[in-house]
Short mmCIF file of C-alpha atoms in Angstrom, two decimals:
data_model
loop_
_atom_site.label_atom_id
_atom_site.label_comp_id
_atom_site.label_asym_id
_atom_site.label_seq_id
_atom_site.Cartn_x
_atom_site.Cartn_y
_atom_site.Cartn_z
CA MET A 1352 43.05 66.77 -85.48
CA ILE A 1353 41.76 64.82 -82.67
CA ILE A 1354 41.05 65.31 -79.10
CA VAL A 1355 40.40 62.21 -76.91
CA THR A 1356 38.58 62.53 -73.64
CA ARG A 1357 39.40 59.69 -71.20
CA ASN A 1358 37.52 60.32 -67.64
CA THR A 1359 36.34 63.97 -68.43
CA HIS A 1360 39.91 64.92 -69.40
CA ASP A 1361 41.31 65.77 -73.00
CA TYR A 1362 44.54 64.59 -74.61
CA GLY A 1363 46.12 65.66 -78.08
CA PRO A 1364 44.82 67.10 -80.34
CA TYR A 1365 46.94 64.37 -82.48
CA ASP A 1366 46.77 63.62 -85.92
CA GLU A 1367 44.83 60.55 -87.46
CA ALA A 1368 47.65 58.59 -88.12
CA LEU A 1369 48.94 58.87 -84.63
CA VAL A 1370 45.53 58.22 -83.16
CA ALA A 1371 45.52 55.09 -85.56
CA ARG A 1372 49.04 53.84 -84.40
CA PHE A 1373 48.38 53.98 -80.36
CA VAL A 1374 45.31 52.12 -81.07
CA GLU A 1375 47.77 49.39 -82.89
CA GLU A 1376 49.58 49.80 -79.65
CA GLY A 1377 46.79 49.24 -77.20
CA LYS A 1378 46.98 52.98 -75.71
CA LEU A 1379 43.64 54.01 -77.01
CA LEU A 1380 40.67 52.34 -77.48
CA LEU A 1381 38.44 52.40 -81.07
CA HIS A 1382 35.25 53.33 -78.59
CA ASP A 1383 37.19 56.56 -76.65
CA LYS A 1384 35.45 59.67 -77.04
CA ALA A 1385 36.57 62.41 -79.33
CA ARG A 1386 36.20 65.07 -80.85
CA ASP A 1387 37.74 67.28 -83.64
CA ALA A 1388 39.85 70.09 -82.84
CA VAL A 1389 38.50 71.89 -85.60
CA THR A 1390 35.33 72.04 -85.78
CA GLY A 1391 34.33 70.34 -81.96
CA GLU A 1392 32.00 67.50 -83.48
CA GLU A 1393 32.08 64.69 -81.45
CA ALA A 1394 32.28 61.15 -81.72
CA THR A 1395 34.27 57.96 -81.49
CA ILE A 1396 37.85 57.38 -82.19
CA GLU A 1397 36.69 54.77 -84.37
CA ASP A 1398 33.99 57.32 -86.60
CA PHE A 1399 37.00 59.50 -87.29
CA LEU A 1400 39.77 56.70 -88.17
CA ASN A 1401 36.69 55.46 -90.62
CA LEU A 1402 36.42 59.41 -92.00
CA HIS A 1403 39.90 58.96 -92.79
CA GLY A 1404 40.04 55.63 -94.68
CA LEU A 1405 42.60 54.60 -91.17
CA HIS A 1406 41.58 50.91 -89.65
CA PRO A 1407 44.33 50.00 -88.03
CA GLN A 1408 44.29 46.63 -86.61
CA ILE A 1409 45.51 46.00 -82.99
CA LYS A 1410 48.46 44.23 -82.61
CA SER A 1411 48.60 41.36 -80.12
CA ASN A 1412 51.99 41.07 -77.76
CA GLY A 1413 52.83 37.88 -78.70
CA SER A 1414 51.43 33.97 -78.26
CA LEU A 1415 48.53 32.79 -76.23
CA LEU A 1416 50.64 31.52 -73.81
CA ARG A 1417 53.36 34.06 -73.39
CA GLN A 1418 50.47 36.45 -73.06
CA ILE A 1419 48.83 34.35 -70.31
CA ALA A 1420 52.83 33.81 -68.54
CA TYR A 1421 53.56 37.97 -68.91
CA ILE A 1422 50.25 37.87 -66.80
CA GLY A 1423 51.85 36.05 -64.25
CA GLU A 1424 51.10 33.60 -61.28
CA ASN A 1425 50.99 36.40 -58.67
CA PHE A 1426 47.74 37.83 -60.96
CA ILE A 1427 45.79 34.41 -61.74
CA PHE A 1428 45.98 32.35 -58.72
CA PRO A 1429 47.11 35.71 -56.28
CA HIS A 1430 47.53 32.94 -53.05
CA ARG A 1431 49.34 35.67 -50.49
CA ASP A 1432 46.76 37.86 -50.82
CA ILE A 1433 44.07 35.38 -50.12
CA VAL A 1434 45.81 34.41 -46.93
CA SER A 1435 46.17 38.00 -46.60
CA SER A 1436 44.29 39.96 -43.22
CA ASP A 1437 43.09 42.70 -45.68
CA LEU A 1438 40.99 40.63 -47.84
CA HIS A 1439 39.39 38.56 -44.58
CA ASN A 1440 38.34 42.09 -43.06
CA ASP A 1441 36.75 42.67 -46.32
CA ARG A 1442 33.08 43.11 -45.56
CA ARG A 1443 32.25 42.47 -49.26
CA LEU A 1444 33.88 38.81 -48.76
CA LEU A 1445 31.37 38.06 -46.34
CA ILE A 1446 27.99 38.80 -47.80
CA LEU A 1447 29.27 37.68 -51.03
CA ALA A 1448 30.09 34.49 -49.39
CA ILE A 1449 26.50 34.71 -47.33
CA VAL A 1450 24.27 35.30 -49.85
CA GLY A 1451 26.26 32.91 -52.38
CA LEU A 1452 26.70 29.82 -50.54
CA SER A 1453 24.19 29.89 -47.27
CA LEU A 1454 22.24 27.51 -48.82
CA SER A 1455 24.77 25.31 -50.46
CA VAL A 1456 25.76 24.79 -46.65
CA LEU A 1457 22.30 24.36 -45.89
CA MET A 1458 21.98 21.40 -48.28
CA MET A 1459 25.05 19.45 -46.58
CA LEU A 1460 22.93 19.88 -43.24
CA PRO A 1461 20.95 16.72 -41.58
CA ILE A 1462 17.89 18.37 -41.20
CA GLY A 1463 14.14 17.88 -42.54
CA GLY A 1464 11.09 19.39 -42.56
CA LEU A 1465 10.07 21.92 -40.64
CA PHE A 1466 13.56 23.20 -40.50
CA VAL A 1467 14.12 23.38 -43.51
CA PHE A 1468 11.67 26.30 -43.87
CA TYR A 1469 12.59 27.64 -41.33
CA GLY A 1470 16.29 27.66 -42.32
CA ILE A 1471 14.92 29.13 -46.25
CA SER A 1472 13.42 31.92 -44.41
CA LEU A 1473 16.21 32.68 -42.57
CA TYR A 1474 18.49 32.90 -45.93
CA PHE A 1475 16.06 35.40 -47.12
CA ALA A 1476 15.62 37.08 -44.25
CA THR A 1477 19.65 37.66 -44.11
CA ILE A 1478 19.30 39.20 -47.65
CA TRP A 1479 16.73 41.07 -46.32
CA GLY A 1480 18.34 42.51 -43.35
CA MET A 1481 22.02 43.26 -45.46
CA PHE A 1482 19.63 45.48 -47.78
CA PHE A 1483 18.39 47.50 -45.13
CA TYR A 1484 21.50 47.76 -43.50
CA ALA A 1485 22.63 49.50 -46.63
CA PHE A 1486 19.79 51.51 -47.06
CA PHE A 1487 19.13 52.56 -43.79
CA ARG A 1488 21.93 52.37 -41.37
CA THR A 1489 22.89 55.15 -39.00
CA ARG A 1490 25.61 55.94 -35.92
CA GLN A 1491 23.17 54.35 -33.61
CA VAL A 1492 22.89 50.97 -35.55
CA LYS A 1493 24.74 47.84 -33.86
CA LEU A 1494 24.97 44.34 -35.48
CA LYS A 1495 24.80 42.50 -31.65
CA THR A 1496 21.68 44.46 -31.24
CA THR A 1497 20.29 43.74 -34.65
CA VAL A 1498 20.66 39.70 -34.32
CA PHE A 1499 18.77 40.39 -30.75
CA LEU A 1500 16.04 42.16 -31.93
CA PHE A 1501 15.29 39.15 -34.47
CA PHE A 1502 14.98 36.90 -32.10
CA LEU A 1503 13.95 38.71 -29.66
CA THR A 1504 10.59 39.45 -32.20
CA GLN A 1505 10.65 35.82 -33.26
CA LEU A 1506 10.05 35.15 -29.70
CA GLY A 1507 7.46 37.37 -28.87
CA VAL A 1508 5.31 35.99 -32.23
CA PHE A 1509 6.13 32.40 -31.25
CA ILE A 1510 4.28 33.47 -27.63
CA ILE A 1511 1.74 35.41 -28.64
CA PHE A 1512 0.21 33.30 -31.84
CA SER A 1513 0.63 29.81 -29.83
CA GLY A 1514 -2.75 31.18 -28.11
CA LEU A 1515 -2.89 34.49 -27.17
CA ASN A 1516 -3.93 35.83 -30.38
CA ARG A 1517 -7.07 34.29 -30.23
CA LEU A 1518 -8.07 36.77 -27.39
CA ASN A 1519 -8.69 39.42 -29.87
CA PHE A 1520 -12.43 38.79 -30.92
CA PHE A 1521 -12.35 41.03 -34.03
CA TYR A 1522 -10.67 37.55 -35.63
CA LEU A 1523 -13.65 36.70 -36.06
CA PHE A 1524 -14.97 39.29 -38.79
CA THR A 1525 -12.48 37.90 -40.98
CA HIS A 1526 -14.82 35.06 -41.51
CA PHE A 1527 -17.91 37.81 -43.00
CA ASN A 1528 -18.03 38.63 -46.65
CA PHE A 1529 -16.56 41.90 -47.70
CA PRO A 1530 -16.64 44.61 -46.59
CA LEU A 1531 -17.36 43.78 -42.99
CA SER A 1532 -14.34 41.49 -43.17
CA ILE A 1533 -12.24 44.50 -42.81
CA VAL A 1534 -13.20 45.48 -39.02
CA GLY A 1535 -11.45 41.74 -38.53
CA TYR A 1536 -8.51 42.42 -40.79
CA VAL A 1537 -7.83 46.01 -39.55
CA PHE A 1538 -8.45 45.37 -35.37
CA GLY A 1539 -8.22 41.46 -35.66
CA VAL A 1540 -4.75 41.38 -37.90
CA GLY A 1541 -3.56 44.13 -38.47
CA ILE A 1542 -3.72 45.49 -34.72
CA THR A 1543 -2.48 42.19 -33.40
CA GLU A 1544 0.46 41.50 -35.48
CA GLU A 1545 1.40 45.07 -35.97
CA PHE A 1546 1.52 45.51 -31.94
CA THR A 1547 3.06 42.11 -31.88
CA LYS A 1548 6.01 43.65 -33.72
CA MET A 1549 5.87 46.97 -32.02
CA LEU A 1550 6.66 45.56 -28.75
CA PRO A 1551 10.51 44.86 -29.11
CA LEU A 1552 10.99 48.35 -30.50
CA LEU A 1553 9.21 49.65 -27.49
CA TYR A 1554 11.60 47.47 -25.25
CA LEU A 1555 14.88 48.44 -27.18
CA GLU A 1556 13.73 52.08 -26.76
CA LYS A 1557 13.11 51.52 -23.06
CA ARG A 1558 16.76 49.77 -22.68
CA SER A 1559 18.64 52.06 -24.72
CA ARG A 1560 21.12 54.71 -23.05
CA GLU A 1561 20.78 57.47 -25.37
CA PRO A 1562 18.21 58.32 -27.28
CA ILE A 1563 17.26 56.90 -30.49
CA LEU A 1564 17.25 58.73 -34.01
CA ALA A 1565 13.70 58.30 -35.39
CA GLN A 1566 15.75 56.18 -38.57
CA THR A 1567 17.63 54.09 -36.27
CA LEU A 1568 14.20 53.09 -35.15
CA VAL A 1569 12.62 52.95 -38.78
CA TYR A 1570 15.79 50.01 -39.10
CA TYR A 1571 15.21 47.98 -36.50
CA GLY A 1572 11.26 48.19 -37.51
CA LEU A 1573 12.12 47.07 -40.53
CA MET A 1574 14.41 44.13 -38.95
CA ALA A 1575 11.00 43.20 -36.62
CA GLY A 1576 8.82 43.18 -39.39
CA ILE A 1577 11.29 40.66 -41.57
CA ALA A 1578 11.56 38.37 -38.25
CA PHE A 1579 7.58 38.27 -38.48
CA GLY A 1580 8.22 37.56 -42.06
CA VAL A 1581 10.28 34.51 -41.02
CA PHE A 1582 7.43 33.18 -38.88
CA GLU A 1583 4.41 33.57 -41.10
CA GLY A 1584 6.52 32.09 -43.92
CA VAL A 1585 6.80 28.77 -42.80
CA GLU A 1586 3.55 28.78 -41.02
CA TYR A 1587 1.63 29.32 -44.11
CA GLN A 1588 4.47 27.45 -46.55
CA THR A 1589 3.47 24.50 -44.49
CA THR A 1590 -0.34 24.47 -43.64
CA VAL A 1591 -1.95 27.17 -46.63
CA ASN A 1592 0.88 26.18 -49.27
CA ILE A 1593 1.16 23.15 -49.12
CA ASN A 1594 -2.39 22.13 -49.88
CA ALA A 1595 -2.01 23.85 -53.43
CA ASP A 1596 -0.87 23.07 -56.83
CA TYR A 1597 2.89 22.91 -57.44
CA THR A 1598 2.52 25.84 -59.75
CA SER A 1599 0.14 28.06 -57.05
CA ALA A 1600 2.47 26.00 -54.40
CA PHE A 1601 5.75 27.63 -55.94
CA LEU A 1602 4.55 31.27 -56.64
CA LEU A 1603 2.92 31.46 -52.82
CA ASN A 1604 6.19 30.19 -51.26
CA ILE A 1605 8.68 32.12 -53.00
CA ALA A 1606 6.31 35.02 -52.15
CA ARG A 1607 5.81 34.39 -48.38
CA LEU A 1608 9.59 34.40 -48.70
CA THR A 1609 10.27 37.65 -50.61
CA SER A 1610 7.77 40.51 -50.95
CA LEU A 1611 5.51 39.87 -48.21
CA PRO A 1612 8.30 40.10 -45.37
CA PHE A 1613 8.43 43.17 -47.05
CA MET A 1614 5.51 44.31 -46.16
CA HIS A 1615 5.82 43.17 -42.89
CA ALA A 1616 8.94 44.95 -42.49
CA VAL A 1617 7.15 48.46 -44.34
CA TRP A 1618 4.68 48.20 -41.87
CA ALA A 1619 6.99 48.16 -38.77
CA GLY A 1620 9.30 50.21 -39.81
CA ILE A 1621 6.27 52.77 -40.06
CA ALA A 1622 5.63 52.07 -36.20
CA GLY A 1623 9.44 52.39 -35.02
CA TYR A 1624 9.13 55.79 -36.76
CA PHE A 1625 6.07 57.07 -34.63
CA VAL A 1626 7.94 54.80 -31.66
CA ALA A 1627 11.29 57.02 -31.49
CA MET A 1628 9.78 60.52 -31.92
CA ALA A 1629 7.33 59.67 -29.16
CA ASN A 1630 10.48 58.99 -26.79
CA LEU A 1631 12.41 61.90 -28.68
CA TYR A 1632 9.05 64.46 -27.43
CA PRO A 1633 7.43 62.72 -25.11
CA ARG A 1634 4.79 65.68 -24.48
CA TYR A 1635 3.15 63.99 -27.68
CA ARG A 1636 3.80 60.51 -26.76
CA HIS A 1637 0.34 59.38 -26.49
CA GLY A 1638 -0.57 60.72 -30.01
CA LEU A 1639 2.37 59.14 -31.47
CA TYR A 1640 2.30 55.96 -30.07
CA ALA A 1641 -1.41 55.73 -31.26
CA LEU A 1642 -0.20 56.50 -34.44
CA ALA A 1643 2.76 54.01 -34.39
CA LEU A 1644 -0.09 51.12 -34.27
CA VAL A 1645 -3.11 52.33 -36.14
CA ILE A 1646 -1.50 53.22 -39.28
CA PRO A 1647 0.69 50.54 -39.64
CA ALA A 1648 -2.71 48.42 -38.68
CA THR A 1649 -4.68 50.13 -41.17
CA LEU A 1650 -2.67 49.08 -44.09
CA HIS A 1651 -1.97 46.02 -42.71
CA GLY A 1652 -5.51 45.47 -42.98
CA LEU A 1653 -6.63 47.15 -45.79
CA TYR A 1654 -4.28 45.19 -47.81
CA ASP A 1655 -5.03 41.79 -46.77
CA SER A 1656 -8.79 42.35 -47.19
CA PHE A 1657 -8.77 43.34 -50.64
CA VAL A 1658 -5.98 39.97 -51.76
CA ASN A 1659 -9.00 38.37 -52.42
CA VAL A 1660 -11.42 40.90 -53.95
CA ASN A 1661 -9.17 43.28 -55.90
CA TYR A 1662 -5.80 42.45 -56.06
CA LEU A 1663 -4.40 46.00 -57.62
CA VAL A 1664 -5.92 47.71 -54.92
CA SER A 1665 -3.76 46.04 -52.41
CA LEU A 1666 -0.86 46.40 -54.73
CA LEU A 1667 -1.43 50.39 -54.40
CA ILE A 1668 -2.00 50.01 -50.48
CA ALA A 1669 1.26 48.39 -50.54
CA PHE A 1670 3.22 50.88 -52.61
CA VAL A 1671 1.30 53.77 -50.89
CA SER A 1672 2.70 52.25 -47.33
CA VAL A 1673 6.69 52.72 -48.84
CA ILE A 1674 5.92 55.93 -50.25
CA LEU A 1675 4.49 56.74 -46.43
CA LEU A 1676 8.10 55.48 -44.98
CA MET A 1677 10.05 57.23 -47.31
CA THR A 1678 7.76 60.68 -46.39
CA TYR A 1679 7.82 60.25 -43.24
CA LEU A 1680 12.09 59.67 -42.87
CA ARG A 1681 11.88 63.00 -45.14
CA LYS A 1682 10.13 65.15 -42.89
CA THR A 1683 12.02 64.16 -39.89
CA SER A 1684 13.28 68.03 -39.69
CA SER A 1685 10.10 69.49 -40.21
CA LEU A 1686 8.34 67.18 -37.35
CA ARG A 1687 10.61 67.58 -35.29
CA GLU A 1688 10.87 71.50 -35.37
CA LYS A 1689 7.05 70.92 -35.06
CA LEU A 1690 6.99 69.01 -31.61
CA ARG A 1691 9.33 71.25 -30.30
CA ARG A 1692 7.32 74.53 -29.56
#
């Protein structure tokens, strides 16, 4: 006798001949879980039937055309469901369309040059945005604010990196040999770029009509980082990468569209965390604002410093950055408790 298990529910016990008949009729499957009603031994239905010399053959319900006719046109081409409002309101449909068809639409547009690079960068930024929305959104997160912050960040980036960034003389140290170059990458590149990404978060916090949760501003920080990554990705693809050989340029372009914007997002997410805490606990705002800038700038600068020296160290710094962001979020309650005192 066999007990059949489906979806954690037990059925039976049935004798083996009856189980074989159910298999032939398609009511049970050979790989369904089962166990011996006496010994409790677990196996598949197929294993138990083989032990008893039973080899059921599944009966087809008519010819190919008869089976298709039985399934019916309402399932093969469900035209009424396609035009229904329920389907159009399904977010999964929108996500699938954006991810799967955006580049195909881009190919139809009469654009070229810089706009192609920018369009492709926006495509990958959108994918990252949906990923972050799924993982980090809170009740305060709004799509309209996300889009506004994204393009506000890009506006700030274009303004600052049109010449204002040169006011930071620490950039000069990036031309020195390692380890002196660390000064340039931390105090020049790191401070400037992380401050640029931090500005829209400060603006958003200032304009908010309610205290913003730490995870909310982490999400917006992630989006600000992706926005910066779009700018930097286009810049590198049209200057540095274009001068590399085909294989290297291909790899560098993919990295500038995927992994490197992700790192900018993580560092800006860390900034968002401390900016949020600074506004929730204003007695400690100076220290928290300093941490919002110094920690991401240091991680960013060290990552860049080791890229051409020992890339494994850069990867370790990147991994530590991700761990830090997630640890900060996990310790939010503990920090809140401490800052209340």
